[in-house]
mmCIF file of N, CA, C and O in Angstrom:
data_model
loop_
_atom_site.group_PDB
_atom_site.id
_atom_site.type_symbol
_atom_site.label_atom_id
_atom_site.label_comp_id
_atom_site.label_asym_id
_atom_site.label_seq_id
_atom_site.Cartn_x
_atom_site.Cartn_y
_atom_site.Cartn_z
ATOM 1 N N MET A 1 104.194 -138.861 111.399
ATOM 2 C CA MET A 1 103.398 -139.305 110.288
ATOM 3 C C MET A 1 102.067 -138.553 110.282
ATOM 4 O O MET A 1 101.381 -138.478 111.280
ATOM 5 N N HIS A 2 101.709 -137.990 109.144
ATOM 6 C CA HIS A 2 100.475 -137.218 109.007
ATOM 7 C C HIS A 2 99.330 -138.139 108.611
ATOM 8 O O HIS A 2 99.454 -138.933 107.695
ATOM 9 N N THR A 3 98.218 -138.017 109.308
ATOM 10 C CA THR A 3 97.044 -138.813 108.997
ATOM 11 C C THR A 3 96.023 -137.935 108.303
ATOM 12 O O THR A 3 95.671 -136.878 108.799
ATOM 13 N N SER A 4 95.541 -138.352 107.154
ATOM 14 C CA SER A 4 94.550 -137.595 106.399
ATOM 15 C C SER A 4 93.222 -137.620 107.122
ATOM 16 O O SER A 4 92.857 -138.604 107.757
ATOM 17 N N THR A 5 92.480 -136.523 106.992
ATOM 18 C CA THR A 5 91.155 -136.464 107.604
ATOM 19 C C THR A 5 90.072 -136.971 106.657
ATOM 20 O O THR A 5 88.913 -137.012 107.017
ATOM 21 N N VAL A 6 90.448 -137.352 105.438
ATOM 22 C CA VAL A 6 89.464 -137.874 104.490
ATOM 23 C C VAL A 6 89.055 -139.271 104.940
ATOM 24 O O VAL A 6 89.891 -140.139 105.128
ATOM 25 N N GLN A 7 87.760 -139.447 105.126
ATOM 26 C CA GLN A 7 87.258 -140.719 105.613
ATOM 27 C C GLN A 7 87.147 -141.731 104.487
ATOM 28 O O GLN A 7 87.212 -141.412 103.321
ATOM 29 N N HIS A 8 86.980 -142.957 104.879
ATOM 30 C CA HIS A 8 86.802 -144.065 103.949
ATOM 31 C C HIS A 8 85.547 -143.828 103.108
ATOM 32 O O HIS A 8 84.592 -143.213 103.566
ATOM 33 N N PRO A 9 85.515 -144.327 101.869
ATOM 34 C CA PRO A 9 84.327 -144.156 101.021
ATOM 35 C C PRO A 9 83.021 -144.616 101.655
ATOM 36 O O PRO A 9 81.958 -144.166 101.266
ATOM 37 N N ALA A 10 83.103 -145.491 102.623
ATOM 38 C CA ALA A 10 81.883 -145.928 103.299
ATOM 39 C C ALA A 10 81.173 -144.749 103.958
ATOM 40 O O ALA A 10 79.972 -144.790 104.205
ATOM 41 N N ALA A 11 81.913 -143.658 104.198
ATOM 42 C CA ALA A 11 81.304 -142.459 104.774
ATOM 43 C C ALA A 11 80.264 -141.874 103.835
ATOM 44 O O ALA A 11 79.411 -141.095 104.246
ATOM 45 N N ALA A 12 80.320 -142.252 102.566
ATOM 46 C CA ALA A 12 79.378 -141.733 101.572
ATOM 47 C C ALA A 12 77.951 -142.176 101.854
ATOM 48 O O ALA A 12 77.008 -141.615 101.305
ATOM 49 N N VAL A 13 77.778 -143.158 102.693
ATOM 50 C CA VAL A 13 76.443 -143.653 103.008
ATOM 51 C C VAL A 13 75.565 -142.512 103.519
ATOM 52 O O VAL A 13 74.375 -142.467 103.237
ATOM 53 N N GLY A 14 76.161 -141.552 104.197
ATOM 54 C CA GLY A 14 75.401 -140.433 104.737
ATOM 55 C C GLY A 14 75.156 -139.316 103.747
ATOM 56 O O GLY A 14 74.493 -138.343 104.061
ATOM 57 N N PHE A 15 75.683 -139.422 102.525
ATOM 58 C CA PHE A 15 75.509 -138.379 101.521
ATOM 59 C C PHE A 15 74.237 -138.625 100.713
ATOM 60 O O PHE A 15 73.918 -139.754 100.362
ATOM 61 N N SER A 16 73.550 -137.538 100.397
ATOM 62 C CA SER A 16 72.394 -137.650 99.502
ATOM 63 C C SER A 16 72.901 -137.862 98.077
ATOM 64 O O SER A 16 74.075 -137.647 97.777
ATOM 65 N N ARG A 17 72.000 -138.245 97.210
ATOM 66 C CA ARG A 17 72.376 -138.445 95.808
ATOM 67 C C ARG A 17 72.905 -137.138 95.213
ATOM 68 O O ARG A 17 73.893 -137.132 94.492
ATOM 69 N N ARG A 18 72.251 -136.027 95.520
ATOM 70 C CA ARG A 18 72.679 -134.734 94.986
ATOM 71 C C ARG A 18 74.042 -134.341 95.546
ATOM 72 O O ARG A 18 74.891 -133.820 94.818
ATOM 73 N N GLU A 19 74.289 -134.605 96.818
ATOM 74 C CA GLU A 19 75.608 -134.315 97.398
ATOM 75 C C GLU A 19 76.684 -135.118 96.673
ATOM 76 O O GLU A 19 77.764 -134.593 96.382
ATOM 77 N N LEU A 20 76.403 -136.377 96.366
ATOM 78 C CA LEU A 20 77.367 -137.197 95.637
ATOM 79 C C LEU A 20 77.605 -136.661 94.232
ATOM 80 O O LEU A 20 78.740 -136.677 93.744
ATOM 81 N N GLN A 21 76.560 -136.167 93.588
ATOM 82 C CA GLN A 21 76.725 -135.579 92.257
ATOM 83 C C GLN A 21 77.621 -134.349 92.320
ATOM 84 O O GLN A 21 78.526 -134.184 91.494
ATOM 85 N N VAL A 22 77.379 -133.484 93.288
ATOM 86 C CA VAL A 22 78.195 -132.278 93.451
ATOM 87 C C VAL A 22 79.634 -132.670 93.755
ATOM 88 O O VAL A 22 80.576 -132.134 93.155
ATOM 89 N N LEU A 23 79.822 -133.608 94.655
ATOM 90 C CA LEU A 23 81.161 -134.052 95.021
ATOM 91 C C LEU A 23 81.898 -134.631 93.819
ATOM 92 O O LEU A 23 83.086 -134.355 93.604
ATOM 93 N N HIS A 24 81.215 -135.413 93.022
ATOM 94 C CA HIS A 24 81.827 -135.995 91.827
ATOM 95 C C HIS A 24 82.313 -134.890 90.884
ATOM 96 O O HIS A 24 83.420 -134.967 90.342
ATOM 97 N N LEU A 25 81.507 -133.866 90.694
ATOM 98 C CA LEU A 25 81.896 -132.770 89.808
ATOM 99 C C LEU A 25 83.070 -131.975 90.379
ATOM 100 O O LEU A 25 83.944 -131.521 89.634
ATOM 101 N N VAL A 26 83.118 -131.832 91.690
ATOM 102 C CA VAL A 26 84.289 -131.192 92.325
ATOM 103 C C VAL A 26 85.525 -132.018 92.012
ATOM 104 O O VAL A 26 86.582 -131.479 91.681
ATOM 105 N N GLY A 27 85.389 -133.335 92.088
ATOM 106 C CA GLY A 27 86.503 -134.233 91.787
ATOM 107 C C GLY A 27 86.986 -134.119 90.356
ATOM 108 O O GLY A 27 88.146 -134.389 90.060
ATOM 109 N N GLU A 28 86.087 -133.708 89.455
ATOM 110 C CA GLU A 28 86.465 -133.488 88.061
ATOM 111 C C GLU A 28 87.112 -132.122 87.855
ATOM 112 O O GLU A 28 87.531 -131.801 86.756
ATOM 113 N N GLY A 29 87.126 -131.309 88.923
ATOM 114 C CA GLY A 29 87.729 -129.984 88.831
ATOM 115 C C GLY A 29 86.768 -128.891 88.429
ATOM 116 O O GLY A 29 87.190 -127.778 88.098
ATOM 117 N N ALA A 30 85.466 -129.171 88.465
ATOM 118 C CA ALA A 30 84.468 -128.176 88.072
ATOM 119 C C ALA A 30 84.355 -127.064 89.115
ATOM 120 O O ALA A 30 84.456 -127.304 90.311
ATOM 121 N N SER A 31 84.133 -125.847 88.629
ATOM 122 C CA SER A 31 83.916 -124.698 89.513
ATOM 123 C C SER A 31 82.480 -124.729 90.044
ATOM 124 O O SER A 31 81.623 -125.451 89.521
ATOM 125 N N TYR A 32 82.215 -123.905 91.068
ATOM 126 C CA TYR A 32 80.854 -123.815 91.602
ATOM 127 C C TYR A 32 79.881 -123.436 90.494
ATOM 128 O O TYR A 32 78.795 -123.998 90.388
ATOM 129 N N ALA A 33 80.264 -122.460 89.650
ATOM 130 C CA ALA A 33 79.391 -121.997 88.564
ATOM 131 C C ALA A 33 79.123 -123.122 87.567
ATOM 132 O O ALA A 33 77.983 -123.298 87.107
ATOM 133 N N THR A 34 80.140 -123.900 87.244
ATOM 134 C CA THR A 34 79.974 -125.011 86.307
ATOM 135 C C THR A 34 79.078 -126.085 86.903
ATOM 136 O O THR A 34 78.189 -126.611 86.224
ATOM 137 N N ILE A 35 79.300 -126.403 88.166
ATOM 138 C CA ILE A 35 78.463 -127.401 88.846
ATOM 139 C C ILE A 35 77.013 -126.925 88.856
ATOM 140 O O ILE A 35 76.096 -127.689 88.539
ATOM 141 N N ALA A 36 76.809 -125.661 89.191
ATOM 142 C CA ALA A 36 75.456 -125.102 89.240
ATOM 143 C C ALA A 36 74.779 -125.214 87.880
ATOM 144 O O ALA A 36 73.626 -125.653 87.787
ATOM 145 N N ARG A 37 75.496 -124.857 86.845
ATOM 146 C CA ARG A 37 74.926 -124.904 85.491
ATOM 147 C C ARG A 37 74.598 -126.335 85.083
ATOM 148 O O ARG A 37 73.518 -126.620 84.566
ATOM 149 N N ARG A 38 75.505 -127.258 85.336
ATOM 150 C CA ARG A 38 75.294 -128.655 84.922
ATOM 151 C C ARG A 38 74.153 -129.324 85.668
ATOM 152 O O ARG A 38 73.473 -130.194 85.132
ATOM 153 N N LEU A 39 73.945 -128.927 86.932
ATOM 154 C CA LEU A 39 72.907 -129.570 87.738
ATOM 155 C C LEU A 39 71.633 -128.741 87.847
ATOM 156 O O LEU A 39 70.685 -129.146 88.525
ATOM 157 N N GLY A 40 71.621 -127.562 87.217
ATOM 158 C CA GLY A 40 70.431 -126.716 87.268
ATOM 159 C C GLY A 40 70.202 -126.107 88.636
ATOM 160 O O GLY A 40 69.053 -125.990 89.086
ATOM 161 N N LEU A 41 71.286 -125.729 89.309
ATOM 162 C CA LEU A 41 71.224 -125.157 90.647
ATOM 163 C C LEU A 41 71.815 -123.754 90.630
ATOM 164 O O LEU A 41 72.483 -123.366 89.675
ATOM 165 N N SER A 42 71.635 -123.023 91.723
ATOM 166 C CA SER A 42 72.328 -121.745 91.874
ATOM 167 C C SER A 42 73.698 -122.025 92.494
ATOM 168 O O SER A 42 73.874 -123.038 93.201
ATOM 169 N N PRO A 43 74.692 -121.150 92.263
ATOM 170 C CA PRO A 43 75.991 -121.329 92.922
ATOM 171 C C PRO A 43 75.863 -121.353 94.441
ATOM 172 O O PRO A 43 76.602 -122.074 95.113
ATOM 173 N N HIS A 44 74.904 -120.610 94.985
ATOM 174 C CA HIS A 44 74.682 -120.616 96.437
ATOM 175 C C HIS A 44 74.262 -122.012 96.914
ATOM 176 O O HIS A 44 74.714 -122.485 97.963
ATOM 177 N N THR A 45 73.407 -122.679 96.145
ATOM 178 C CA THR A 45 72.972 -124.031 96.506
ATOM 179 C C THR A 45 74.134 -125.004 96.433
ATOM 180 O O THR A 45 74.278 -125.882 97.297
ATOM 181 N N VAL A 46 74.989 -124.853 95.432
ATOM 182 C CA VAL A 46 76.194 -125.693 95.326
ATOM 183 C C VAL A 46 77.048 -125.497 96.576
ATOM 184 O O VAL A 46 77.522 -126.466 97.177
ATOM 185 N N ASP A 47 77.228 -124.248 96.993
ATOM 186 C CA ASP A 47 77.999 -123.962 98.203
ATOM 187 C C ASP A 47 77.375 -124.636 99.423
ATOM 188 O O ASP A 47 78.083 -125.209 100.250
ATOM 189 N N THR A 48 76.054 -124.609 99.504
ATOM 190 C CA THR A 48 75.361 -125.259 100.623
ATOM 191 C C THR A 48 75.618 -126.768 100.623
ATOM 192 O O THR A 48 75.918 -127.354 101.677
ATOM 193 N N TYR A 49 75.517 -127.390 99.440
ATOM 194 C CA TYR A 49 75.813 -128.824 99.360
ATOM 195 C C TYR A 49 77.241 -129.113 99.791
ATOM 196 O O TYR A 49 77.504 -130.076 100.528
ATOM 197 N N LEU A 50 78.183 -128.297 99.361
ATOM 198 C CA LEU A 50 79.584 -128.532 99.725
ATOM 199 C C LEU A 50 79.827 -128.323 101.219
ATOM 200 O O LEU A 50 80.634 -129.033 101.824
ATOM 201 N N ARG A 51 79.116 -127.385 101.825
ATOM 202 C CA ARG A 51 79.222 -127.217 103.289
ATOM 203 C C ARG A 51 78.719 -128.470 104.007
ATOM 204 O O ARG A 51 79.310 -128.925 104.985
ATOM 205 N N ARG A 52 77.615 -129.031 103.517
ATOM 206 C CA ARG A 52 77.075 -130.258 104.116
ATOM 207 C C ARG A 52 78.043 -131.429 103.940
ATOM 208 O O ARG A 52 78.231 -132.234 104.855
ATOM 209 N N ILE A 53 78.626 -131.524 102.752
ATOM 210 C CA ILE A 53 79.591 -132.592 102.483
ATOM 211 C C ILE A 53 80.776 -132.465 103.423
ATOM 212 O O ILE A 53 81.234 -133.458 104.008
ATOM 213 N N ARG A 54 81.284 -131.245 103.585
ATOM 214 C CA ARG A 54 82.416 -131.023 104.494
ATOM 215 C C ARG A 54 82.051 -131.403 105.926
ATOM 216 O O ARG A 54 82.835 -132.023 106.632
ATOM 217 N N ALA A 55 80.859 -131.023 106.358
ATOM 218 C CA ALA A 55 80.419 -131.340 107.722
ATOM 219 C C ALA A 55 80.295 -132.840 107.938
ATOM 220 O O ALA A 55 80.698 -133.368 108.981
ATOM 221 N N LYS A 56 79.752 -133.544 106.963
ATOM 222 C CA LYS A 56 79.552 -134.987 107.092
ATOM 223 C C LYS A 56 80.859 -135.768 106.996
ATOM 224 O O LYS A 56 81.009 -136.816 107.621
ATOM 225 N N SER A 57 81.797 -135.278 106.187
ATOM 226 C CA SER A 57 83.024 -136.035 105.926
ATOM 227 C C SER A 57 84.205 -135.605 106.783
ATOM 228 O O SER A 57 85.175 -136.346 106.917
ATOM 229 N N GLY A 58 84.143 -134.389 107.308
ATOM 230 C CA GLY A 58 85.248 -133.894 108.114
ATOM 231 C C GLY A 58 86.385 -133.292 107.300
ATOM 232 O O GLY A 58 87.410 -132.936 107.859
ATOM 233 N N VAL A 59 86.219 -133.153 105.995
ATOM 234 C CA VAL A 59 87.276 -132.558 105.181
ATOM 235 C C VAL A 59 87.180 -131.042 105.261
ATOM 236 O O VAL A 59 86.121 -130.487 105.548
ATOM 237 N N SER A 60 88.304 -130.364 104.996
ATOM 238 C CA SER A 60 88.299 -128.917 105.131
ATOM 239 C C SER A 60 88.841 -128.180 103.914
ATOM 240 O O SER A 60 88.785 -126.964 103.874
ATOM 241 N N SER A 61 89.342 -128.893 102.928
ATOM 242 C CA SER A 61 89.919 -128.210 101.771
ATOM 243 C C SER A 61 89.392 -128.784 100.464
ATOM 244 O O SER A 61 88.846 -129.899 100.430
ATOM 245 N N GLN A 62 89.559 -128.022 99.394
ATOM 246 C CA GLN A 62 89.161 -128.485 98.065
ATOM 247 C C GLN A 62 89.953 -129.725 97.670
ATOM 248 O O GLN A 62 89.421 -130.623 97.028
ATOM 249 N N VAL A 63 91.219 -129.776 98.038
ATOM 250 C CA VAL A 63 92.047 -130.933 97.713
ATOM 251 C C VAL A 63 91.492 -132.182 98.396
ATOM 252 O O VAL A 63 91.382 -133.243 97.781
ATOM 253 N N GLN A 64 91.120 -132.055 99.645
ATOM 254 C CA GLN A 64 90.543 -133.188 100.364
ATOM 255 C C GLN A 64 89.206 -133.602 99.758
ATOM 256 O O GLN A 64 88.895 -134.790 99.672
ATOM 257 N N LEU A 65 88.411 -132.615 99.315
ATOM 258 C CA LEU A 65 87.150 -132.949 98.643
ATOM 259 C C LEU A 65 87.423 -133.737 97.373
ATOM 260 O O LEU A 65 86.735 -134.721 97.084
ATOM 261 N N ALA A 66 88.417 -133.303 96.607
ATOM 262 C CA ALA A 66 88.760 -134.009 95.365
ATOM 263 C C ALA A 66 89.240 -135.430 95.660
ATOM 264 O O ALA A 66 88.888 -136.372 94.943
ATOM 265 N N LEU A 67 90.028 -135.595 96.721
ATOM 266 C CA LEU A 67 90.487 -136.934 97.097
ATOM 267 C C LEU A 67 89.311 -137.815 97.509
ATOM 268 O O LEU A 67 89.244 -138.988 97.132
ATOM 269 N N LEU A 68 88.407 -137.249 98.267
ATOM 270 C CA LEU A 68 87.223 -137.999 98.681
ATOM 271 C C LEU A 68 86.415 -138.402 97.449
ATOM 272 O O LEU A 68 85.991 -139.553 97.313
ATOM 273 N N ALA A 69 86.238 -137.469 96.519
ATOM 274 C CA ALA A 69 85.485 -137.750 95.297
ATOM 275 C C ALA A 69 86.126 -138.878 94.501
ATOM 276 O O ALA A 69 85.426 -139.713 93.932
ATOM 277 N N SER A 70 87.445 -138.918 94.479
ATOM 278 C CA SER A 70 88.142 -139.937 93.684
ATOM 279 C C SER A 70 87.963 -141.338 94.266
ATOM 280 O O SER A 70 88.165 -142.321 93.569
ATOM 281 N N ARG A 71 87.569 -141.420 95.514
ATOM 282 C CA ARG A 71 87.399 -142.709 96.193
ATOM 283 C C ARG A 71 85.962 -143.214 96.168
ATOM 284 O O ARG A 71 85.680 -144.302 96.679
ATOM 285 N N LEU A 72 85.071 -142.427 95.589
ATOM 286 C CA LEU A 72 83.657 -142.791 95.582
ATOM 287 C C LEU A 72 83.230 -143.259 94.201
ATOM 288 O O LEU A 72 83.768 -142.816 93.200
ATOM 289 N N PRO A 73 82.216 -144.108 94.149
ATOM 290 C CA PRO A 73 81.680 -144.507 92.846
ATOM 291 C C PRO A 73 81.011 -143.317 92.175
ATOM 292 O O PRO A 73 80.526 -142.410 92.836
ATOM 293 N N THR A 74 80.965 -143.337 90.859
ATOM 294 C CA THR A 74 80.314 -142.271 90.107
ATOM 295 C C THR A 74 78.811 -142.334 90.375
ATOM 296 O O THR A 74 78.207 -143.396 90.208
ATOM 297 N N PRO A 75 78.210 -141.212 90.780
ATOM 298 C CA PRO A 75 76.766 -141.228 91.066
ATOM 299 C C PRO A 75 75.943 -141.287 89.791
ATOM 300 O O PRO A 75 76.408 -140.926 88.714
ATOM 301 N N ALA A 76 74.719 -141.726 89.932
ATOM 302 C CA ALA A 76 73.782 -141.757 88.802
ATOM 303 C C ALA A 76 73.421 -140.346 88.409
ATOM 304 O O ALA A 76 73.398 -139.450 89.248
ATOM 305 N N ALA A 77 73.144 -140.137 87.148
ATOM 306 C CA ALA A 77 72.758 -138.808 86.667
ATOM 307 C C ALA A 77 71.405 -138.413 87.251
ATOM 308 O O ALA A 77 70.588 -139.266 87.573
ATOM 309 N N ALA A 78 71.216 -137.105 87.331
ATOM 310 C CA ALA A 78 69.959 -136.591 87.871
ATOM 311 C C ALA A 78 68.802 -136.839 86.926
ATOM 312 O O ALA A 78 68.959 -137.002 85.763
#
């Protein structure tokens, strides 16, 4: 039996508001460029946020990020 590495949504407690916004947009299928444009960031900054999210959550793939995003409440707008 395979156990997913995606943690429970309670793991979101360690995420900043901006990390949650980026994660939510990943869950919607947005590209780095789209996320950057929507949040007024550079694509490099989006990549940095996603690296932090991966480190905090233990996920390693885009699919796992999307699954994690689907389990979290929608963050407040910036």
